[in-house]
């Protein structure tokens, strides 16, 4: 029986560019490497993400191709979500929007290779447990300002 997702591996054009994004902006820790592949830890497993360098001529996936749509990294609470949102904004990371998914509140960004990354926080179950289908509808979400 399955018990969860362990890690994800992304193809990137340039490891150093992707490394700056995942380490310096998102705060992941690089925990290992081998030829053409670097491994990162976000708190869950020995590694949560691996990046494989495929070269500068690699093309970005197109909108109507099959493949990965996005992946989600989680933070502990709404304040951590707001802090990371602001860090991404200040670093001019492409922001693709904010959403209240009922079970999770999130924002979406694009990494240097065009991979869509959702950054989210779980909503406490008691806030949505009585809703018949909590996945039926998304709502607009404004990330609170914790900067003051």
JSON list of C-alpha atoms in Angstrom, two decimals, residues 4 6 8 16 29 42 48 54 61 67 72 77 79 84 88 90 96 98-99 104 116-117 127 135 141-142 145:
[
{"chain": "A", "resi": 4, "resn": "UNK", "atom": "CA", "xyz": [2.90, 9.11, 0.28]},
{"chain": "A", "resi": 6, "resn": "UNK", "atom": "CA", "xyz": [8.77, 10.81, -1.42]},
{"chain": "A", "resi": 8, "resn": "UNK", "atom": "CA", "xyz": [10.30, 14.91, -7.20]},
{"chain": "A", "resi": 16, "resn": "UNK", "atom": "CA", "xyz": [23.56, 26.93, -10.77]},
{"chain": "A", "resi": 29, "resn": "UNK", "atom": "CA", "xyz": [19.02, 22.96, 1.73]},
{"chain": "A", "resi": 42, "resn": "UNK", "atom": "CA", "xyz": [12.81, 20.76, 2.59]},
{"chain": "A", "resi": 48, "resn": "UNK", "atom": "CA", "xyz": [12.52, 16.13, -1.35]},
{"chain": "A", "resi": 54, "resn": "UNK", "atom": "CA", "xyz": [19.72, 18.82, -19.31]},
{"chain": "A", "resi": 61, "resn": "UNK", "atom": "CA", "xyz": [7.04, 22.17, -21.72]},
{"chain": "A", "resi": 67, "resn": "UNK", "atom": "CA", "xyz": [3.38, 16.05, -17.95]},
{"chain": "A", "resi": 72, "resn": "UNK", "atom": "CA", "xyz": [3.52, 21.98, -4.01]},
{"chain": "A", "resi": 77, "resn": "UNK", "atom": "CA", "xyz": [1.56, 28.60, 8.88]},
{"chain": "A", "resi": 79, "resn": "UNK", "atom": "CA", "xyz": [2.91, 33.98, 8.56]},
{"chain": "A", "resi": 84, "resn": "UNK", "atom": "CA", "xyz": [7.98, 33.54, 1.55]},
{"chain": "A", "resi": 88, "resn": "UNK", "atom": "CA", "xyz": [9.60, 35.88, -3.89]},
{"chain": "A", "resi": 90, "resn": "UNK", "atom": "CA", "xyz": [11.19, 41.13, -3.78]},
{"chain": "A", "resi": 96, "resn": "UNK", "atom": "CA", "xyz": [1.05, 33.23, -11.05]},
{"chain": "A", "resi": 98, "resn": "UNK", "atom": "CA", "xyz": [-2.96, 33.27, -4.96]},
{"chain": "A", "resi": 99, "resn": "UNK", "atom": "CA", "xyz": [-5.78, 30.83, -4.19]},
{"chain": "A", "resi": 104, "resn": "UNK", "atom": "CA", "xyz": [-5.00, 24.76, 1.55]},
{"chain": "A", "resi": 116, "resn": "UNK", "atom": "CA", "xyz": [5.08, 25.88, -11.69]},
{"chain": "A", "resi": 117, "resn": "UNK", "atom": "CA", "xyz": [5.64, 25.72, -7.93]},
{"chain": "A", "resi": 127, "resn": "UNK", "atom": "CA", "xyz": [-12.33, 24.68, 9.11]},
{"chain": "A", "resi": 135, "resn": "UNK", "atom": "CA", "xyz": [-12.35, 20.38, -3.50]},
{"chain": "A", "resi": 141, "resn": "UNK", "atom": "CA", "xyz": [-7.13, 34.70, -1.39]},
{"chain": "A", "resi": 142, "resn": "UNK", "atom": "CA", "xyz": [-5.26, 37.76, -0.21]},
{"chain": "A", "resi": 145, "resn": "UNK", "atom": "CA", "xyz": [0.70, 41.48, 5.55]}
]
